[in-house]
Every structure is written in C-alpha cells, then in structure tokens.
Short mmCIF file of C-alpha atoms and ligand atoms in Angstrom, two decimals:
data_model
loop_
_atom_site.label_atom_id
_atom_site.label_comp_id
_atom_site.label_asym_id
_atom_site.label_seq_id
_atom_site.Cartn_x
_atom_site.Cartn_y
_atom_site.Cartn_z
CA MET O 413 96.41 73.01 95.99
CA SER O 414 93.97 75.14 97.99
CA LYS O 415 90.32 74.30 98.51
CA TYR O 416 87.37 76.20 99.92
CA ILE O 417 85.15 74.39 102.41
CA ILE O 418 81.75 75.99 102.73
CA ARG O 419 78.91 75.16 105.09
CA GLY O 420 75.82 76.46 103.32
CA GLY O 421 72.60 77.96 104.55
CA GLU O 422 73.62 81.33 106.01
CA SER O 423 72.22 84.56 104.61
CA LEU O 424 74.56 87.23 103.27
CA CYS O 425 74.55 90.31 105.50
CA GLY O 426 76.86 93.29 105.78
CA GLU O 427 78.84 95.87 103.86
CA LEU O 428 81.61 95.52 101.34
CA THR O 429 83.82 97.92 99.40
CA ILE O 430 84.57 96.84 95.85
CA LYS O 431 88.14 97.26 94.55
CA GLY O 432 89.29 98.30 91.09
CA ALA O 433 88.17 96.19 88.14
CA LYS O 434 90.54 93.35 87.26
CA ASN O 435 89.97 93.91 83.56
CA SER O 436 90.75 97.60 83.86
CA VAL O 437 93.75 97.23 86.15
CA LEU O 438 95.37 94.65 83.85
CA THR O 439 95.04 96.92 80.82
CA LEU O 440 96.16 100.02 82.70
CA LEU O 441 99.21 98.14 84.00
CA ALA O 442 100.02 97.21 80.40
CA ALA O 443 99.57 100.87 79.42
CA CYS O 444 102.21 101.89 82.00
CA VAL O 445 104.76 100.64 79.47
CA LEU O 446 103.90 103.72 77.36
CA VAL O 447 105.39 106.11 79.93
CA ASP O 448 109.01 106.90 80.49
CA GLY O 449 108.19 107.68 84.14
CA THR O 450 106.16 106.59 87.14
CA VAL O 451 102.48 105.69 87.36
CA THR O 452 100.59 104.84 90.55
CA LEU O 453 97.35 102.90 90.27
CA HIS O 454 95.15 103.03 93.38
CA ASP O 455 92.61 100.46 94.52
CA CYS O 456 94.29 97.47 92.83
CA PRO O 457 92.84 94.15 93.99
CA HIS O 458 95.14 91.51 95.50
CA ILE O 459 94.53 88.86 92.86
CA ALA O 460 96.74 86.45 90.95
CA ASP O 461 96.21 88.07 87.54
CA VAL O 462 97.49 91.42 88.81
CA ASN O 463 100.55 89.66 90.31
CA ALA O 464 101.14 87.87 86.99
CA MET O 465 100.96 91.14 85.02
CA CYS O 466 103.37 92.79 87.49
CA ALA O 467 105.78 89.85 87.08
CA ILE O 468 105.68 90.30 83.29
CA LEU O 469 106.31 94.05 83.61
CA GLU O 470 109.30 93.36 85.86
CA LYS O 471 110.64 90.92 83.29
CA LEU O 472 110.46 93.73 80.71
CA GLY O 473 112.56 96.00 82.94
CA CYS O 474 109.89 97.96 84.86
CA ARG O 475 110.28 98.54 88.58
CA ILE O 476 107.14 97.67 90.57
CA LYS O 477 106.25 98.68 94.09
CA ARG O 478 103.16 97.41 95.88
CA ASP O 479 101.98 99.37 98.89
CA GLY O 480 98.59 98.13 100.16
CA ASP O 481 96.16 98.67 97.30
CA ASP O 482 98.55 100.95 95.39
CA VAL O 483 100.76 99.62 92.60
CA THR O 484 103.50 101.92 91.34
CA VAL O 485 105.14 101.16 88.02
CA ASP O 486 108.36 102.85 86.96
CA GLY O 487 108.71 102.14 83.25
CA SER O 488 111.84 104.20 82.67
CA GLY O 489 114.08 101.12 82.62
CA ILE O 490 112.19 99.11 80.00
CA SER O 491 114.79 97.18 78.11
CA SER O 492 113.04 94.22 76.52
CA GLY O 493 109.98 93.81 74.32
CA LYS O 494 109.90 90.04 74.68
CA ILE O 495 107.38 88.21 76.85
CA PRO O 496 108.47 84.62 77.38
CA SER O 497 105.96 81.80 76.97
CA GLY O 498 105.97 80.73 80.65
CA LEU O 499 104.61 84.11 81.77
CA ALA O 500 102.37 84.79 78.76
CA SER O 501 100.60 81.44 79.12
CA GLU O 502 99.60 82.38 82.68
CA LEU O 503 97.75 85.44 81.53
CA ARG O 504 95.75 86.15 78.40
CA SER O 505 96.06 89.88 79.01
CA SER O 506 99.75 89.61 78.18
CA VAL O 507 98.62 90.09 74.58
CA PHE O 508 97.50 93.62 75.59
CA LEU O 509 101.19 94.41 75.96
CA LEU O 510 101.72 94.17 72.21
CA GLY O 511 100.28 97.65 71.61
CA PRO O 512 102.15 99.50 74.39
CA LEU O 513 105.44 97.71 73.64
CA LEU O 514 105.19 98.58 69.96
CA SER O 515 104.45 102.21 70.83
CA ARG O 516 107.41 102.41 73.18
CA LEU O 517 110.07 100.20 71.54
CA LYS O 518 108.76 99.69 67.98
CA LYS O 519 109.36 95.98 68.49
CA ALA O 520 107.53 93.34 70.51
CA LYS O 521 107.63 89.59 70.73
CA VAL O 522 104.86 87.93 72.70
CA ALA O 523 104.22 84.22 73.21
CA TYR O 524 100.66 83.10 72.47
CA PRO O 525 98.58 84.08 75.50
CA GLY O 526 96.91 81.94 78.17
CA GLY O 527 93.98 82.83 80.45
CA CYS O 528 90.69 81.12 81.18
CA ASP O 529 89.92 78.01 79.20
CA ILE O 530 86.49 79.20 78.07
CA GLY O 531 86.65 78.72 74.34
CA LEU O 532 88.89 79.31 71.37
CA ARG O 533 89.76 82.93 72.25
CA PRO O 534 91.59 83.74 69.03
CA ILE O 535 93.61 86.95 68.60
CA ASP O 536 93.10 87.37 64.85
CA ILE O 537 91.25 90.69 65.30
CA HIS O 538 94.20 92.12 67.27
CA LEU O 539 96.66 91.05 64.58
CA THR O 540 94.53 92.20 61.62
CA GLY O 541 94.13 95.61 63.27
CA LEU O 542 97.85 95.93 63.90
CA ARG O 543 98.58 94.98 60.28
CA GLU O 544 96.13 97.64 59.09
CA LEU O 545 98.19 100.17 61.04
CA GLY O 546 101.27 99.00 59.15
CA VAL O 547 102.78 96.74 61.84
CA ARG O 548 104.77 93.86 60.32
CA ILE O 549 103.97 90.58 62.05
CA VAL O 550 105.63 87.20 61.83
CA GLU O 551 104.01 84.28 63.67
CA LYS O 552 106.32 81.36 64.31
CA HIS O 553 107.47 78.91 66.99
CA GLY O 554 104.58 79.94 69.26
CA TYR O 555 105.60 83.62 69.22
CA ILE O 556 104.12 86.71 67.57
CA ASP O 557 106.99 88.89 66.42
CA CYS O 558 105.98 92.49 65.61
CA ASP O 559 107.76 95.52 64.18
CA SER O 560 106.00 98.88 64.07
CA SER O 561 108.79 101.03 62.62
CA ARG O 562 106.64 101.62 59.53
CA ALA O 563 103.28 101.97 61.33
CA ARG O 564 101.21 105.07 60.58
CA ALA O 565 97.89 106.55 61.71
CA SER O 566 95.09 104.85 59.75
CA GLU O 567 91.49 103.65 59.88
CA VAL O 568 90.86 100.21 61.30
CA MET O 569 87.57 98.33 61.14
CA LEU O 570 87.18 95.49 63.66
CA ASP O 571 85.32 92.34 62.57
CA LEU O 572 83.83 92.08 66.07
CA PRO O 573 83.81 94.61 68.93
CA SER O 574 86.58 92.77 70.81
CA VAL O 575 87.48 94.38 74.14
CA GLY O 576 91.12 93.30 74.05
CA ALA O 577 91.65 94.25 70.39
CA THR O 578 90.09 97.70 70.93
CA GLU O 579 92.39 98.33 73.91
CA ASN O 580 95.47 97.02 72.12
CA LEU O 581 94.86 99.23 69.10
CA MET O 582 94.14 102.34 71.19
CA MET O 583 97.54 101.86 72.84
CA THR O 584 99.27 101.19 69.52
CA CYS O 585 97.96 104.47 68.05
CA VAL O 586 98.91 106.77 70.92
CA PHE O 587 102.18 108.00 69.37
CA LEU O 588 101.34 107.59 65.68
CA ASP O 589 101.53 110.90 63.87
CA GLY O 590 98.04 112.06 62.76
CA THR O 591 94.58 110.70 63.55
CA SER O 592 93.79 106.99 63.79
CA VAL O 593 90.19 105.80 63.74
CA ILE O 594 89.03 102.47 65.20
CA ARG O 595 85.56 101.46 64.01
CA ASN O 596 83.20 98.81 65.40
CA CYS O 597 85.12 98.98 68.66
CA ALA O 598 83.99 97.59 72.02
CA LYS O 599 81.98 99.91 74.29
CA GLU O 600 82.69 98.30 77.68
CA PRO O 601 83.31 100.61 80.70
CA GLU O 602 86.92 99.33 80.78
CA ILE O 603 87.48 100.95 77.36
CA VAL O 604 86.25 104.30 78.70
CA ASP O 605 88.56 103.82 81.70
CA LEU O 606 91.53 103.21 79.42
CA GLN O 607 90.69 106.36 77.45
CA ASN O 608 90.48 108.42 80.67
CA PHE O 609 93.78 106.97 81.90
CA LEU O 610 95.60 107.60 78.61
CA ASN O 611 94.23 111.16 78.44
CA ALA O 612 95.27 111.79 82.06
CA MET O 613 98.80 110.91 80.93
CA GLY O 614 98.61 113.37 78.04
CA ALA O 615 97.18 111.28 75.18
CA LYS O 616 94.41 112.52 72.88
CA VAL O 617 91.79 109.80 72.65
CA SER O 618 88.06 110.36 72.15
CA GLY O 619 84.92 108.35 71.44
CA ALA O 620 85.37 105.53 73.98
CA GLY O 621 81.97 104.14 74.96
CA THR O 622 80.74 104.61 71.37
CA GLY O 623 81.46 102.43 68.34
CA VAL O 624 84.15 104.76 66.95
CA ILE O 625 87.34 105.79 68.73
CA ARG O 626 89.72 108.47 67.45
CA VAL O 627 93.33 108.75 68.58
CA ASN O 628 95.39 111.85 67.75
CA GLY O 629 99.05 111.00 68.07
CA VAL O 630 101.12 112.83 70.72
CA LYS O 631 104.89 112.87 71.24
CA ARG O 632 105.03 111.50 74.77
CA LEU O 633 103.02 110.62 77.88
CA PHE O 634 103.62 111.61 81.51
CA GLY O 635 103.37 109.68 84.79
CA VAL O 636 100.12 110.06 86.80
CA GLU O 637 98.19 108.71 89.75
CA TYR O 638 94.93 107.07 88.74
CA THR O 639 92.03 105.16 90.30
CA PRO O 640 90.49 102.52 88.01
CA ILE O 641 86.74 101.91 87.82
CA PRO O 642 85.29 99.47 90.38
CA ASP O 643 84.93 95.82 89.41
CA ARG O 644 81.41 95.42 88.00
CA ILE O 645 81.76 91.64 87.76
CA VAL O 646 82.85 91.18 91.38
CA ALA O 647 79.99 93.50 92.47
CA GLY O 648 77.55 91.50 90.33
CA THR O 649 78.78 88.22 91.80
CA TYR O 650 77.99 89.46 95.35
CA LEU O 651 74.53 90.73 94.31
CA ILE O 652 73.74 87.32 92.84
CA GLY O 653 75.04 85.73 96.06
CA ALA O 654 72.55 87.83 98.06
CA ALA O 655 69.73 86.80 95.70
CA MET O 656 70.62 83.13 96.25
CA CYS O 657 71.19 83.19 100.02
CA GLY O 658 68.87 85.99 101.12
CA GLY O 659 70.00 88.77 103.44
CA GLU O 660 70.97 92.41 103.15
CA LEU O 661 74.13 93.63 101.48
CA THR O 662 75.51 97.11 100.88
CA LEU O 663 78.20 97.46 98.23
CA ASN O 664 80.34 100.60 98.32
CA ASN O 665 82.46 101.86 95.43
CA VAL O 666 80.29 100.48 92.65
CA ASN O 667 78.89 102.11 89.53
CA PRO O 668 75.26 100.86 89.31
CA GLU O 669 75.07 101.87 85.65
CA HIS O 670 77.84 99.38 84.80
CA ILE O 671 75.67 96.48 86.01
CA SER O 672 72.27 97.81 85.03
CA SER O 673 71.76 94.72 82.81
CA LEU O 674 72.06 92.52 85.92
CA ILE O 675 69.96 94.80 88.16
CA ALA O 676 67.18 94.75 85.54
CA LYS O 677 67.17 90.92 85.54
CA LEU O 678 67.09 90.22 89.29
CA PRO O 679 63.46 89.48 90.26
CA LYS O 680 61.81 92.47 91.93
CA SER O 681 59.42 90.32 93.97
CA THR O 682 62.29 88.96 96.11
CA CYS O 683 65.21 91.38 95.58
CA LYS O 684 64.77 95.00 96.60
CA ILE O 685 67.62 97.01 95.12
CA THR O 686 68.36 100.65 95.93
CA CYS O 687 71.11 102.45 94.05
CA ALA O 688 72.97 105.64 94.87
CA ARG O 689 75.77 107.18 92.79
CA ASP O 690 78.45 104.74 93.99
CA LYS O 691 76.51 102.42 96.28
CA ILE O 692 74.07 99.54 95.93
CA ASN O 693 71.89 98.11 98.68
CA ILE O 694 70.12 94.79 98.12
CA ILE O 695 67.60 93.16 100.43
CA CYS O 696 66.55 89.63 99.46
CA LYS O 697 63.84 87.49 101.01
CA GLY O 698 62.54 84.13 99.85
CA ARG O 699 63.09 82.01 96.76
CA CYS O 700 63.59 83.96 93.53
CA GLU O 701 61.37 83.37 90.51
CA SER O 702 63.29 82.07 87.50
CA ILE O 703 64.32 84.62 84.88
CA PRO O 704 62.72 83.34 81.66
CA LYS O 705 65.71 84.17 79.42
CA VAL O 706 69.24 85.55 79.83
CA GLU O 707 71.35 86.08 76.75
CA THR O 708 74.96 87.31 76.95
CA THR O 709 76.11 90.00 74.58
CA TYR O 710 78.39 93.02 74.30
CA TYR O 711 78.08 95.94 76.73
CA PRO O 712 75.58 97.34 77.69
CA GLY O 713 73.98 93.90 77.33
CA PHE O 714 74.29 91.09 79.85
CA PRO O 715 78.00 90.29 80.39
CA THR O 716 79.40 86.85 79.68
CA ASP O 717 81.48 87.23 82.86
CA LEU O 718 78.27 87.03 84.94
CA GLN O 719 76.65 84.24 82.93
CA THR O 720 77.71 81.31 85.12
CA GLN O 721 76.72 83.16 88.29
CA ILE O 722 73.21 83.98 86.98
CA LEU O 723 72.86 80.39 85.72
CA THR O 724 73.74 79.21 89.21
CA LEU O 725 71.03 81.46 90.69
CA GLN O 726 68.56 79.86 88.25
CA THR O 727 69.40 76.38 89.57
CA VAL O 728 67.61 77.26 92.84
CA SER O 729 64.95 79.61 91.46
CA ASP O 730 61.30 78.77 91.00
CA GLY O 731 60.58 77.84 87.36
CA THR O 732 62.55 77.32 84.16
CA SER O 733 65.17 79.58 82.65
CA VAL O 734 66.93 79.59 79.29
CA ILE O 735 70.51 80.89 79.22
CA VAL O 736 72.14 81.67 75.86
CA GLU O 737 75.92 82.24 75.73
CA ASN O 738 76.87 84.27 72.66
CA ILE O 739 80.45 85.32 73.47
CA PHE O 740 82.54 82.31 74.57
CA GLU O 741 81.62 78.89 73.23
CA THR O 742 82.58 76.69 76.20
CA ARG O 743 81.27 78.73 79.07
CA PHE O 744 78.98 76.00 80.40
CA LYS O 745 81.87 73.96 81.77
CA THR O 746 80.70 74.46 85.36
CA VAL O 747 77.33 72.80 84.68
CA PRO O 748 78.56 69.21 85.36
CA GLN O 749 79.80 70.41 88.77
CA LEU O 750 76.41 71.99 89.54
CA LEU O 751 74.71 68.72 88.54
CA LYS O 752 76.72 67.00 91.30
CA MET O 753 75.03 69.38 93.73
CA GLY O 754 71.57 68.39 92.53
CA ALA O 755 70.97 71.07 89.88
CA ASP O 756 68.77 70.26 86.89
CA VAL O 757 70.40 71.75 83.77
CA THR O 758 70.49 70.61 80.14
CA VAL O 759 73.09 72.10 77.81
CA ASN O 760 72.72 72.10 74.07
CA GLY O 761 75.49 74.01 72.29
CA ARG O 762 75.27 77.65 73.33
CA THR O 763 71.98 77.20 75.21
CA ALA O 764 71.32 75.89 78.72
CA VAL O 765 67.88 75.10 80.06
CA VAL O 766 67.79 75.38 83.85
CA ARG O 767 64.89 73.92 85.79
CA GLY O 768 65.06 75.30 89.32
CA VAL O 769 65.13 72.87 92.25
CA PRO O 770 64.10 73.84 95.81
CA CYS O 771 67.68 73.49 97.06
CA LEU O 772 71.17 72.27 96.15
CA THR O 773 73.10 69.83 98.32
CA GLY O 774 76.77 70.04 99.29
CA ALA O 775 79.28 68.06 97.19
CA GLU O 776 82.94 67.95 96.20
CA VAL O 777 83.26 70.12 93.11
CA CYS O 778 86.07 71.50 91.04
CA ALA O 779 86.53 75.01 89.61
CA THR O 780 87.34 74.88 85.91
CA ASP O 781 87.62 78.63 85.26
CA LEU O 782 87.50 81.93 87.13
CA ARG O 783 83.80 82.87 86.97
CA GLY O 784 82.68 79.25 87.10
CA GLY O 785 84.74 78.78 90.26
CA ALA O 786 83.10 81.80 91.92
CA SER O 787 79.72 80.39 90.92
CA LEU O 788 80.52 77.13 92.72
CA VAL O 789 81.24 79.13 95.86
CA LEU O 790 77.82 80.80 95.48
CA ALA O 791 76.23 77.37 95.02
CA GLY O 792 78.01 76.11 98.16
CA MET O 793 76.81 79.14 100.13
CA CYS O 794 73.16 78.31 99.55
CA ALA O 795 73.43 74.49 99.47
CA GLN O 796 72.43 72.18 102.31
CA GLY O 797 75.48 70.70 104.05
CA GLU O 798 79.14 71.00 103.15
CA THR O 799 80.63 71.88 99.77
CA VAL O 800 84.30 71.51 98.92
CA VAL O 801 85.49 73.63 95.97
CA ASP O 802 88.79 72.41 94.56
CA ASN O 803 91.21 74.23 92.20
CA VAL O 804 90.73 77.54 93.95
CA PHE O 805 93.64 78.99 91.95
CA HIS O 806 91.16 79.73 89.15
CA ILE O 807 89.10 81.89 91.56
CA ASP O 808 92.24 83.60 92.93
CA ARG O 809 92.85 85.04 89.46
CA GLY O 810 89.98 87.49 89.89
CA TYR O 811 88.62 87.48 93.46
CA GLU O 812 90.50 88.50 96.59
CA ASN O 813 90.66 85.67 99.15
CA LEU O 814 86.98 84.76 99.63
CA ALA O 815 87.77 82.98 102.91
CA GLU O 816 88.72 86.40 104.32
CA ILE O 817 85.89 88.45 102.80
CA LEU O 818 82.84 86.18 103.02
CA PRO O 819 83.02 85.35 106.77
CA SER O 820 82.56 89.09 107.48
CA LEU O 821 79.23 88.76 105.62
CA GLY O 822 78.17 85.75 107.68
CA VAL O 823 79.28 82.97 105.33
CA LYS O 824 80.86 79.85 106.83
CA ILE O 825 83.84 79.31 104.56
CA LYS O 826 87.45 78.35 105.16
CA ARG O 827 90.45 77.72 102.97
CA ILE O 828 92.64 74.67 103.37
C1 UD1 N 846 87.68 90.59 77.78
C2 UD1 N 846 87.69 90.33 79.26
C3 UD1 N 846 86.87 89.10 79.59
C4 UD1 N 846 85.46 89.24 79.03
C5 UD1 N 846 85.52 89.58 77.54
C6 UD1 N 846 84.15 89.84 76.93
C7 UD1 N 846 89.87 91.15 79.95
C8 UD1 N 846 91.19 90.83 80.53
N1 UD1 N 846 89.04 90.13 79.70
O1 UD1 N 846 88.30 89.47 77.17
O2 UD1 N 846 86.81 88.97 81.02
O3 UD1 N 846 84.79 88.01 79.19
O4 UD1 N 846 86.33 90.75 77.33
O5 UD1 N 846 83.53 90.89 77.60
O6 UD1 N 846 89.53 92.31 79.77
N2 UD1 N 846 87.46 87.30 69.30
C9 UD1 N 846 87.91 86.86 68.06
N3 UD1 N 846 89.15 87.27 67.65
C10 UD1 N 846 89.94 88.10 68.38
C11 UD1 N 846 89.47 88.56 69.64
C12 UD1 N 846 88.22 88.14 70.07
O7 UD1 N 846 87.22 86.12 67.38
O8 UD1 N 846 91.04 88.45 67.93
C13 UD1 N 846 86.14 86.86 69.80
C14 UD1 N 846 86.25 86.01 71.05
O9 UD1 N 846 86.47 84.65 70.75
C15 UD1 N 846 84.91 86.25 71.69
C16 UD1 N 846 84.59 87.70 71.33
O10 UD1 N 846 85.42 88.02 70.22
O11 UD1 N 846 83.94 85.43 71.11
C17 UD1 N 846 84.82 88.70 72.44
O12 UD1 N 846 86.16 88.58 72.90
P1 UD1 N 846 86.96 89.82 73.48
O13 UD1 N 846 86.03 90.98 73.65
O14 UD1 N 846 88.19 90.02 72.68
O15 UD1 N 846 87.38 89.30 74.92
P2 UD1 N 846 88.75 89.53 75.65
O16 UD1 N 846 89.26 90.89 75.35
O17 UD1 N 846 89.62 88.37 75.45
#
C-alpha cells in the first residue's frame, strides 16, 4: 500500500497545466457506448477511476487504446450489457453506464455501484427517472436489471438536481423517438460538457446549464474527437494549497468561472488572484483570515468536492469558521485525521466549527476518501515536520501522482 511522505513548510511556486475533469471524462467514457464507432477523448488524466472505467468498457466489448493523454474507445464490438459486481463496486460512475447501455442494447444489468464512502449515495432518483421513461427495472441479488424495449420520450421531474441522474437520463433519451424533457436537473459544468459531447456526435440536446434539459431523439451517433472541460476540483485544490502554503502559482487550462465560488471565498487580504480566459494566477503571502461561513450546495454554489480542502485551509487560518455540508452526510471523515495534526475542529452533524491554529504539526494520517486524502496532503504541505499519508489509493482515484507533480512546485513529497 503506497504512502506519501511530506516534509512541510515550503511555499508553492510554479506553473501547472490542469487535465480534463475526472467527473466529465468518466461520463464521456460511458457515453462512448452510444456510438457504433470510434471516439477519442483528449486530455484524460492518468487516474485510477479512468482506468477502472476503461476496464469496465473493455469487459463490455469495447476496444480501448491509451496514447499519452488520449483515450480512444471503439464501441463497435459491444456485446454485453452486464457490469459485474467486482468492477462496479470499484467505481460509482459505473451506474452512469445504465443509460448508454439501455440506449444501445435495450438491456443493461449493473451491480450496485461503489465509489467514495462519503454517505448513503442512493440511486433512487436514477431509477425513478428511468421508470418514468418506461424502462422496466428489477432489483435483485445486488443487481439492477433493466429493459428499455418499451421506453418512450417523456417528461421526467427529478426529486433533487442529481448530477449522475441528470447525465444518465440524458444518455437514455438520446435515441428515444420524440422530445424528452428532464426537469429540476443538475446545472454543473460537467452536464454542459456532456451535452456538447453528445451534440458533437450528432445528438440533439439543449438546455444543459439550466434547470430544464430537452432531448430530441436521433437515429444514431457518430464517432468524434473531443476535449473535456478542465478539472475544476483539481484546480481548486491547488489554489487552496497556495493559500495554505504561500507562494505564487499559475494554473493553465482552467475555466475561472467554474470555480468562481471558491475564488470569491479566498481572502483578498492574503490571496491575490488574477484570472484570464483559461488561466489563473494566485500570489499568497501570510496567514489567511478565516472565512466566516462556507456552505456546500449545487452549482454554481460552493462544491462539496472542495469542502474538505477549504475546511483544511480554515484549520490554519486566523479566526473561526463554520462549514456546513449539505450534499453528502459523512463528508467530515477527515476531521479526526486533522485533529492528529493539531487542528481544532468540532463536528456536529452537518456542521463543523473550525478554530484556526497558528500551525499544524506532522503526523501519521490516513486518507479515508478521495478529496479528504488530497486535503491531508495539503495539511502535510503546510505542517511543521513530517507527515505520512497512508491509503494513497483513495487519492489516486482523482489526482495524478502527486509525488511527481508537487516537487516541480517546490513541495518536498515522496511516495513509498
Ligand atoms: C457527482 C460527482 C461527485 C460530486 C457530486 C455532487 C461524479 C462521478 N461524481 O456525484 O464528485 O460530489 O456529483 O456534485 O460526477 N441523491 C439521491 N438519490 C439519487 C442520487 C443522488 O438522494 O438517486 C442525493 C445524494 O445522496 C446527494 C445528492 O443527491 O445528497 C447529490 O448527489 P449527485 O449529484 O447524484 O452526486 P453524484 O452524481 O453521485
């Protein structure tokens, strides 16, 4: 099992180019199943979740070629609509394959999905939506067995604007004759990216980024080359790292608008941020003031995927901060690890009160989920002494090898 060993106290200086967004790439890979041809996705990060999705696609009969940051998927040989439990439990996004498989084969059987252990993460909204489209679903023996031979274009109203359910339903509707309407859908940039990708392949989807998406059914889709949006969460993680450690960082290939909720929160007195169209420069000096309140919500609000990182920044900021987690119920699981490093945090249900301390101290800590694991690396980078972060496999799901990237920014980190 790999560990990161970090010697804290260096500032973060240099330039970094952000790769495609994990959460887009995973969905776009799933969408490749819709095409009886070849799709090339550029800028794909080298992360475990992308490898896991590629392994699932291969199991279904797709041919995958990886060439640097390009992933090419040839879906012409798809033969099976069944995703076995071993693979599905590695990756929650495997549930996003339900929609594309149903569109392509009319049948799909997916084991209950895995992914980060950050709460209940039910899939009832996905299944209710599919049923409203006329998909017949039987849930038994840990599998969801679906048949869409009688599905038809309809109106679907989501109980909550779930990202995954919105994406799944968009992909289910692509070939349904007539116009389908998805109401109360998610507005995240990854949804807009999926719409652009589907339309590039010949689909007729509109409304992504608003609360109502319309899909006009088409007969077939065609192979394309496509570059997914940059990873706003990875970019945000590095900006927070700069705020914690000080220094000057330039991020290339970012969309500042996608993380405007983070940029608005970072204290202006210590973090000078300059944005261009696809570039962000941050210069940080001195200890940040605490942010009085951060509350996670749906896009364009503050993302739950940056909550642990901003909480970690608050542990060393000057003052008291209240963090409210509204999306995933157990997303404070990293707090006990931060306490080991000298942080002062009290958690009560969905609220954490963080009283900033002048500095953290190195300790042996353990990643319990993807974003929490990255936050422990940030904590180690600004702590006094040595920090060992165990269970790095959680971090590998969404961040390219940090022991290769961070040293180029001045961080003393190695992987053992
Ligand atoms: C996606 C992202 C994840 C991000 C999350 C919220 C991917 C691969 N993952 O996850 O990184 O943290 O969006 O921005 O894109 N819910 C239900 N029933 C459902 C589905 C969801 O109750 O059927 C609830 C969830 O428990 C949660 C909320 O809806 O409280 C939002 O979840 P959702 O938007 O579906 O997240 P994911 O698509 O799983």
